[in-house]
């Protein structure tokens, strides 16, 4: 198949950026192995705790105690699915930026761990996210996030994925990985990012799909042959109870303006309590992340404090954030052309606005492919 022509390659965008004192900026971009281990091992640790709890409850459940043990098991699985749903795209996103750990090899090591456990295609995601940062939600250039984004509450599978398990979604994931393992591309965006002439990248992509399938198959076989089949639910099949990941991830760009050179108008920042912020790797600070992608996730709250005078107001809490999103959702159903335009403070010096080309954002994010 020929390289896809749907997406365009050449686009230079001068993005608006707040001015920051160079000394302050040097402090903000400092990586930390301690912070990286704290986040990565903490996230994996939470999943291990909930998975262990679920497995112990499964072992204890019998015909005499199932009236109380089954509800407890379902609660444990709900927590396990909730925490595990952040293992894929959320954790891999930050690790792919190479910002959590000061030691570069640790970023790559944990990227592969999280990608394997979360069934995440990091090989595709790297060139995709490079493009997303360069041309954020610009039509015909950004295929990772396309505005207007759409979702519906009328689909029963939508609710099943959020609060239960959708077997069809799991089957779709397996089919997609089998296709990738045999060298087939999923869609035009994949074709654009991994063209036929780049056989090295395509081979790497194909091999990762094979490693993922072989690895999970080996784990499943081991679990079955040793009599611990329920571990498959906890290790291999985490595609359930993704409600919190959806609530955190959907606000990033939803209902905002495409084709604007200002992240304050096409990205959204909100605040939330410590647990969602931890699981979401602080990506609720999404304007700040896009404006200064070299800043590690653990310094994004500090960055917010430095440039807050130029930022639109952040909604406080997921409940308040989603009240606003649902209003936008209702308005877009009635008027598909509607976009929400945040109130953006005027710059102090309008004639000397700081700008950053997309190539600068790419370099600062550490996104150039290895």
Short mmCIF file of C-alpha atoms in Angstrom, two decimals:
data_model
loop_
_atom_site.label_atom_id
_atom_site.label_comp_id
_atom_site.label_asym_id
_atom_site.label_seq_id
_atom_site.Cartn_x
_atom_site.Cartn_y
_atom_site.Cartn_z
CA UNK A 1 0.00 0.00 0.00
CA UNK A 2 1.29 3.48 -0.80
CA UNK A 3 2.03 6.02 1.90
CA UNK A 4 -1.13 7.66 3.13
CA UNK A 5 -1.89 11.07 1.67
CA UNK A 6 -4.67 11.94 4.11
CA UNK A 7 -2.28 13.62 6.56
CA UNK A 8 0.06 16.44 5.62
CA UNK A 9 3.69 16.60 6.71
CA UNK A 10 4.90 20.16 6.32
CA UNK A 11 3.55 22.64 8.82
CA UNK A 12 5.49 25.13 10.94
CA UNK A 13 3.57 26.54 13.90
CA UNK A 14 4.84 29.29 16.16
CA UNK A 15 3.27 28.32 19.47
CA UNK A 16 2.55 30.85 22.20
CA UNK A 17 4.72 30.26 25.26
CA UNK A 18 4.95 32.05 28.58
CA UNK A 19 8.28 33.62 29.42
CA UNK A 20 10.15 31.97 32.28
CA UNK A 21 13.36 33.04 33.95
CA UNK A 22 16.17 30.80 32.60
CA UNK A 23 17.34 29.83 36.10
CA UNK A 24 13.82 28.81 37.07
CA UNK A 25 13.46 26.86 33.85
CA UNK A 26 16.69 24.96 34.47
CA UNK A 27 15.33 23.91 37.86
CA UNK A 28 11.98 22.87 36.44
CA UNK A 29 13.42 20.58 33.74
CA UNK A 30 15.61 18.59 36.13
CA UNK A 31 14.89 14.86 35.97
CA UNK A 32 15.06 12.68 39.08
CA UNK A 33 15.65 8.94 39.40
CA UNK A 34 14.11 9.09 42.88
CA UNK A 35 10.91 10.68 41.59
CA UNK A 36 10.85 8.25 38.67
CA UNK A 37 11.18 5.20 40.93
CA UNK A 38 8.64 6.65 43.35
CA UNK A 39 6.08 7.02 40.58
CA UNK A 40 6.77 3.87 38.55
CA UNK A 41 7.18 1.48 41.48
CA UNK A 42 4.34 3.15 43.35
CA UNK A 43 1.99 2.65 40.41
CA UNK A 44 3.07 -0.94 39.89
CA UNK A 45 2.86 -1.48 43.65
CA UNK A 46 -0.75 -0.32 43.81
CA UNK A 47 -1.66 -2.72 41.02
CA UNK A 48 0.20 -5.53 42.79
CA UNK A 49 -1.68 -4.87 46.04
CA UNK A 50 -5.11 -4.83 44.40
CA UNK A 51 -4.24 -7.86 42.29
CA UNK A 52 -3.01 -9.80 45.33
CA UNK A 53 -6.13 -8.85 47.28
CA UNK A 54 -8.36 -10.01 44.43
CA UNK A 55 -6.49 -13.29 44.10
CA UNK A 56 -6.65 -14.05 47.83
CA UNK A 57 -10.38 -13.34 47.86
CA UNK A 58 -10.79 -15.66 44.88
CA UNK A 59 -8.94 -18.44 46.71
CA UNK A 60 -11.01 -17.98 49.86
CA UNK A 61 -14.34 -17.93 48.06
CA UNK A 62 -16.39 -21.12 48.35
CA UNK A 63 -19.97 -22.31 48.44
CA UNK A 64 -20.38 -21.33 52.08
CA UNK A 65 -19.02 -17.79 52.05
CA UNK A 66 -19.72 -16.61 48.51
CA UNK A 67 -22.49 -14.25 49.65
CA UNK A 68 -19.91 -11.96 51.24
CA UNK A 69 -16.69 -13.02 49.48
CA UNK A 70 -18.01 -12.52 45.93
CA UNK A 71 -18.95 -8.84 46.50
CA UNK A 72 -15.54 -8.26 48.07
CA UNK A 73 -13.87 -9.93 45.09
CA UNK A 74 -15.80 -7.70 42.69
CA UNK A 75 -14.73 -4.62 44.65
CA UNK A 76 -11.10 -5.76 44.51
CA UNK A 77 -11.37 -6.36 40.76
CA UNK A 78 -12.97 -2.95 40.34
CA UNK A 79 -10.03 -1.31 42.13
CA UNK A 80 -7.52 -3.40 40.22
CA UNK A 81 -9.04 -2.50 36.88
CA UNK A 82 -9.25 1.16 37.87
CA UNK A 83 -5.56 1.37 38.78
CA UNK A 84 -4.38 -0.87 35.93
CA UNK A 85 -6.18 1.15 33.26
CA UNK A 86 -3.50 3.84 33.70
CA UNK A 87 -0.62 1.41 32.99
CA UNK A 88 -0.82 1.74 29.22
CA UNK A 89 -1.18 5.12 27.59
CA UNK A 90 -0.85 7.24 30.72
CA UNK A 91 2.37 5.81 32.14
CA UNK A 92 3.90 5.09 28.73
CA UNK A 93 3.20 8.65 27.62
CA UNK A 94 5.42 10.20 30.27
CA UNK A 95 8.12 7.53 30.01
CA UNK A 96 8.23 8.03 26.26
CA UNK A 97 8.99 11.71 26.87
CA UNK A 98 12.02 10.43 28.83
CA UNK A 99 11.35 12.90 31.64
CA UNK A 100 10.60 10.80 34.77
CA UNK A 101 14.11 9.36 35.26
CA UNK A 102 17.40 11.19 35.03
CA UNK A 103 18.98 7.93 33.83
CA UNK A 104 17.79 7.57 30.23
CA UNK A 105 17.98 3.77 30.23
CA UNK A 106 15.50 3.62 33.11
CA UNK A 107 12.93 5.53 31.09
CA UNK A 108 13.25 3.01 28.25
CA UNK A 109 13.23 0.02 30.61
CA UNK A 110 10.06 1.03 32.44
CA UNK A 111 8.46 2.13 29.17
CA UNK A 112 8.64 -1.45 27.94
CA UNK A 113 7.41 -2.86 31.26
CA UNK A 114 4.35 -0.61 31.33
CA UNK A 115 3.71 -1.04 27.60
CA UNK A 116 3.73 -4.82 27.93
CA UNK A 117 1.45 -4.90 30.97
CA UNK A 118 -0.89 -2.29 29.51
CA UNK A 119 -1.01 -3.72 25.97
CA UNK A 120 0.32 -0.41 24.68
CA UNK A 121 1.93 0.03 21.28
CA UNK A 122 4.79 2.32 22.24
CA UNK A 123 6.55 1.90 18.87
CA UNK A 124 3.63 3.56 17.08
CA UNK A 125 2.99 6.01 19.88
CA UNK A 126 6.44 7.58 19.72
CA UNK A 127 6.20 9.04 16.18
CA UNK A 128 2.50 9.72 16.73
CA UNK A 129 3.14 11.77 19.85
CA UNK A 130 5.99 13.65 18.23
CA UNK A 131 3.50 14.82 15.64
CA UNK A 132 0.85 15.53 18.26
CA UNK A 133 3.17 17.90 20.11
CA UNK A 134 4.32 19.62 16.95
CA UNK A 135 0.87 20.21 15.43
CA UNK A 136 -1.52 19.76 18.36
CA UNK A 137 -5.10 19.25 17.10
CA UNK A 138 -4.39 20.90 13.75
CA UNK A 139 -6.66 19.26 11.20
CA UNK A 140 -4.92 17.25 8.47
CA UNK A 141 -1.70 17.18 10.51
CA UNK A 142 -2.53 15.62 13.90
CA UNK A 143 -4.08 12.17 13.65
CA UNK A 144 -3.60 11.29 17.32
CA UNK A 145 -6.23 13.72 18.63
CA UNK A 146 -8.86 14.85 16.16
CA UNK A 147 -11.34 17.56 17.13
CA UNK A 148 -14.20 17.63 17.63
CA UNK A 149 -13.85 14.55 19.81
CA UNK A 150 -17.02 12.54 20.23
CA UNK A 151 -18.45 10.04 22.66
CA UNK A 152 -21.97 8.86 23.44
CA UNK A 153 -23.68 7.73 26.61
CA UNK A 154 -26.23 5.72 24.60
CA UNK A 155 -23.87 2.85 23.75
CA UNK A 156 -24.15 0.05 26.33
CA UNK A 157 -20.60 -1.04 25.56
CA UNK A 158 -19.39 2.40 26.62
CA UNK A 159 -20.73 1.75 30.13
CA UNK A 160 -19.45 -1.82 30.09
CA UNK A 161 -15.91 -0.62 29.41
CA UNK A 162 -16.17 1.98 32.16
CA UNK A 163 -17.58 -0.13 34.98
CA UNK A 164 -17.18 -3.73 33.86
CA UNK A 165 -15.53 -5.80 31.15
CA UNK A 166 -16.29 -5.65 27.45
CA UNK A 167 -15.22 -9.01 25.93
CA UNK A 168 -15.60 -7.60 22.42
CA UNK A 169 -13.07 -4.87 23.23
CA UNK A 170 -10.61 -7.50 24.48
CA UNK A 171 -11.17 -9.53 21.32
CA UNK A 172 -10.61 -6.41 19.22
CA UNK A 173 -7.31 -5.80 21.01
CA UNK A 174 -6.15 -9.34 20.28
CA UNK A 175 -7.15 -9.06 16.62
CA UNK A 176 -5.30 -5.76 16.28
CA UNK A 177 -2.14 -7.24 17.77
CA UNK A 178 -2.34 -10.26 15.48
CA UNK A 179 -2.62 -7.90 12.51
CA UNK A 180 0.38 -5.89 13.68
CA UNK A 181 2.37 -9.05 14.35
CA UNK A 182 1.88 -10.04 10.71
CA UNK A 183 2.95 -6.63 9.44
CA UNK A 184 -0.44 -5.07 8.71
CA UNK A 185 -1.19 -1.44 9.51
CA UNK A 186 -4.42 -0.58 11.33
CA UNK A 187 -5.39 2.68 9.69
CA UNK A 188 -4.23 5.67 7.63
CA UNK A 189 -2.54 7.34 10.60
CA UNK A 190 -0.37 4.26 11.09
CA UNK A 191 0.45 4.23 7.39
CA UNK A 192 1.45 7.87 7.58
CA UNK A 193 3.68 7.44 10.63
CA UNK A 194 5.26 4.18 9.50
CA UNK A 195 5.45 4.37 5.69
CA UNK A 196 6.43 1.41 3.57
CA UNK A 197 9.90 2.76 2.87
CA UNK A 198 10.74 2.78 6.61
CA UNK A 199 11.12 -0.97 6.94
CA UNK A 200 13.27 -0.65 10.07
CA UNK A 201 10.46 1.05 11.98
CA UNK A 202 7.86 -1.32 10.58
CA UNK A 203 9.95 -4.30 11.62
CA UNK A 204 10.33 -2.89 15.13
CA UNK A 205 6.58 -2.34 15.29
CA UNK A 206 5.89 -5.87 14.11
CA UNK A 207 8.34 -7.37 16.59
CA UNK A 208 6.82 -5.50 19.53
CA UNK A 209 3.39 -6.91 18.66
CA UNK A 210 4.91 -10.40 18.52
CA UNK A 211 6.73 -9.97 21.85
CA UNK A 212 3.50 -8.77 23.45
CA UNK A 213 1.47 -11.71 22.15
CA UNK A 214 4.13 -14.31 22.90
CA UNK A 215 4.77 -12.90 26.36
CA UNK A 216 1.13 -12.82 27.37
CA UNK A 217 0.54 -16.26 25.85
CA UNK A 218 3.44 -17.66 27.90
CA UNK A 219 2.05 -16.10 31.09
CA UNK A 220 -1.43 -17.46 30.35
CA UNK A 221 -0.11 -20.97 29.67
CA UNK A 222 1.96 -20.87 32.86
CA UNK A 223 -1.06 -19.77 34.88
CA UNK A 224 -3.24 -22.54 33.46
CA UNK A 225 -0.69 -25.35 33.77
CA UNK A 226 0.08 -24.44 37.38
CA UNK A 227 -3.59 -24.27 38.31
CA UNK A 228 -3.65 -20.50 38.84
CA UNK A 229 -5.84 -19.58 35.87
CA UNK A 230 -7.44 -16.65 37.69
CA UNK A 231 -4.13 -14.78 37.47
CA UNK A 232 -4.86 -14.32 33.76
CA UNK A 233 -7.65 -11.93 34.77
CA UNK A 234 -5.20 -9.95 36.91
CA UNK A 235 -2.10 -9.95 34.70
CA UNK A 236 -3.14 -10.46 31.07
CA UNK A 237 -6.65 -9.12 30.84
CA UNK A 238 -6.86 -5.70 32.41
CA UNK A 239 -9.34 -4.23 29.94
CA UNK A 240 -12.00 -3.51 32.54
CA UNK A 241 -13.22 -0.71 34.84
CA UNK A 242 -11.58 2.13 32.93
CA UNK A 243 -13.93 4.78 34.34
CA UNK A 244 -11.34 6.91 36.15
CA UNK A 245 -8.90 6.88 33.26
CA UNK A 246 -11.71 8.10 31.00
CA UNK A 247 -12.71 10.85 33.43
CA UNK A 248 -9.10 12.05 33.65
CA UNK A 249 -8.14 11.66 30.00
CA UNK A 250 -11.17 12.94 28.13
CA UNK A 251 -10.85 16.59 29.31
CA UNK A 252 -7.41 17.04 27.68
CA UNK A 253 -8.69 18.60 24.47
CA UNK A 254 -12.43 17.95 24.45
CA UNK A 255 -14.60 20.76 23.13
CA UNK A 256 -11.66 23.11 22.54
CA UNK A 257 -10.46 24.89 19.42
CA UNK A 258 -8.55 23.10 16.66
CA UNK A 259 -6.08 24.89 14.38
CA UNK A 260 -4.92 27.52 16.89
CA UNK A 261 -1.23 28.20 17.78
CA UNK A 262 -1.97 28.56 21.50
CA UNK A 263 -2.09 25.58 23.86
CA UNK A 264 -4.23 27.58 26.26
CA UNK A 265 -7.04 27.40 23.71
CA UNK A 266 -6.65 23.78 22.61
CA UNK A 267 -5.62 22.06 25.86
CA UNK A 268 -7.25 21.95 29.28
CA UNK A 269 -5.80 22.01 32.78
CA UNK A 270 -7.82 20.96 35.81
CA UNK A 271 -7.08 20.04 39.40
CA UNK A 272 -7.95 16.81 41.17
CA UNK A 273 -7.22 14.97 44.40
CA UNK A 274 -3.92 13.22 45.00
CA UNK A 275 -4.91 9.69 43.92
CA UNK A 276 -6.20 10.54 40.42
CA UNK A 277 -3.25 12.92 40.00
CA UNK A 278 -0.85 10.12 40.96
CA UNK A 279 -2.44 7.55 38.66
CA UNK A 280 -2.65 10.12 35.87
CA UNK A 281 1.00 11.10 36.27
CA UNK A 282 -0.02 14.77 36.74
CA UNK A 283 -1.32 15.07 33.18
CA UNK A 284 -4.23 17.10 34.52
CA UNK A 285 -1.74 19.95 33.97
CA UNK A 286 -2.14 19.51 30.25
CA UNK A 287 -1.64 23.09 29.05
CA UNK A 288 1.61 23.27 30.98
CA UNK A 289 2.75 19.91 29.61
CA UNK A 290 2.15 20.96 26.00
CA UNK A 291 3.66 24.40 26.44
CA UNK A 292 6.82 23.06 28.13
CA UNK A 293 7.08 19.31 27.39
CA UNK A 294 10.61 19.11 28.79
CA UNK A 295 9.29 19.65 32.33
CA UNK A 296 8.88 16.31 34.16
CA UNK A 297 5.43 15.37 35.40
CA UNK A 298 6.39 15.88 39.05
CA UNK A 299 7.29 19.53 38.40
CA UNK A 300 4.15 20.45 36.47
CA UNK A 301 2.38 21.84 39.58
CA UNK A 302 5.41 24.10 40.19
CA UNK A 303 5.36 25.16 36.55
CA UNK A 304 1.70 26.04 36.92
CA UNK A 305 2.56 28.31 39.83
CA UNK A 306 5.19 30.13 37.76
CA UNK A 307 3.00 30.85 34.72
CA UNK A 308 -0.48 30.86 36.25
CA UNK A 309 -0.88 34.58 35.62
CA UNK A 310 -1.02 33.80 31.87
CA UNK A 311 -3.19 30.69 32.13
CA UNK A 312 -6.97 30.38 31.82
CA UNK A 313 -8.69 29.45 35.11
CA UNK A 314 -8.42 25.76 35.96
CA UNK A 315 -11.55 23.93 37.05
CA UNK A 316 -11.17 22.43 40.50
CA UNK A 317 -11.96 18.74 40.83
CA UNK A 318 -13.20 16.12 38.41
CA UNK A 319 -16.84 16.81 39.29
CA UNK A 320 -16.60 20.50 38.38
CA UNK A 321 -14.52 19.69 35.30
CA UNK A 322 -17.10 17.24 34.04
CA UNK A 323 -19.98 19.59 34.68
CA UNK A 324 -18.29 21.91 32.20
CA UNK A 325 -17.54 19.10 29.75
CA UNK A 326 -21.10 17.83 29.78
CA UNK A 327 -22.39 21.30 29.01
CA UNK A 328 -19.98 21.48 26.06
CA UNK A 329 -21.09 18.00 25.01
CA UNK A 330 -24.74 19.05 25.02
CA UNK A 331 -24.00 22.20 23.03
CA UNK A 332 -21.96 20.32 20.43
CA UNK A 333 -24.80 17.86 19.89
CA UNK A 334 -27.05 20.81 19.00
CA UNK A 335 -24.33 22.76 17.19
CA UNK A 336 -21.45 20.61 15.85
CA UNK A 337 -19.40 23.76 15.11
CA UNK A 338 -19.45 24.97 18.72
CA UNK A 339 -16.12 25.18 20.58
CA UNK A 340 -15.43 26.37 24.09
CA UNK A 341 -13.04 29.33 24.22
CA UNK A 342 -11.43 29.80 27.66
CA UNK A 343 -10.81 33.24 29.10
CA UNK A 344 -7.12 33.86 28.46
CA UNK A 345 -5.30 36.74 30.20
CA UNK A 346 -3.71 39.24 27.88
CA UNK A 347 0.11 39.19 27.87
CA UNK A 348 1.78 42.03 29.73
CA UNK A 349 3.87 42.84 26.66
CA UNK A 350 1.72 42.13 23.61
CA UNK A 351 4.43 43.26 21.20
CA UNK A 352 7.01 40.86 22.61
CA UNK A 353 5.11 37.59 22.87
CA UNK A 354 7.27 34.51 23.32
CA UNK A 355 6.94 31.89 20.58
CA UNK A 356 8.28 28.39 20.06
CA UNK A 357 8.35 26.54 16.75
CA UNK A 358 7.19 22.95 16.67
CA UNK A 359 10.79 21.78 16.16
CA UNK A 360 11.72 23.37 19.50
CA UNK A 361 8.88 21.55 21.25
CA UNK A 362 10.05 18.29 19.72
CA UNK A 363 13.64 18.80 20.89
CA UNK A 364 12.70 19.90 24.40
CA UNK A 365 10.35 16.98 24.87
CA UNK A 366 13.17 14.51 24.23
CA UNK A 367 10.94 12.94 21.62
CA UNK A 368 13.45 12.36 18.85
CA UNK A 369 13.43 8.67 18.11
CA UNK A 370 16.18 6.45 19.38
#
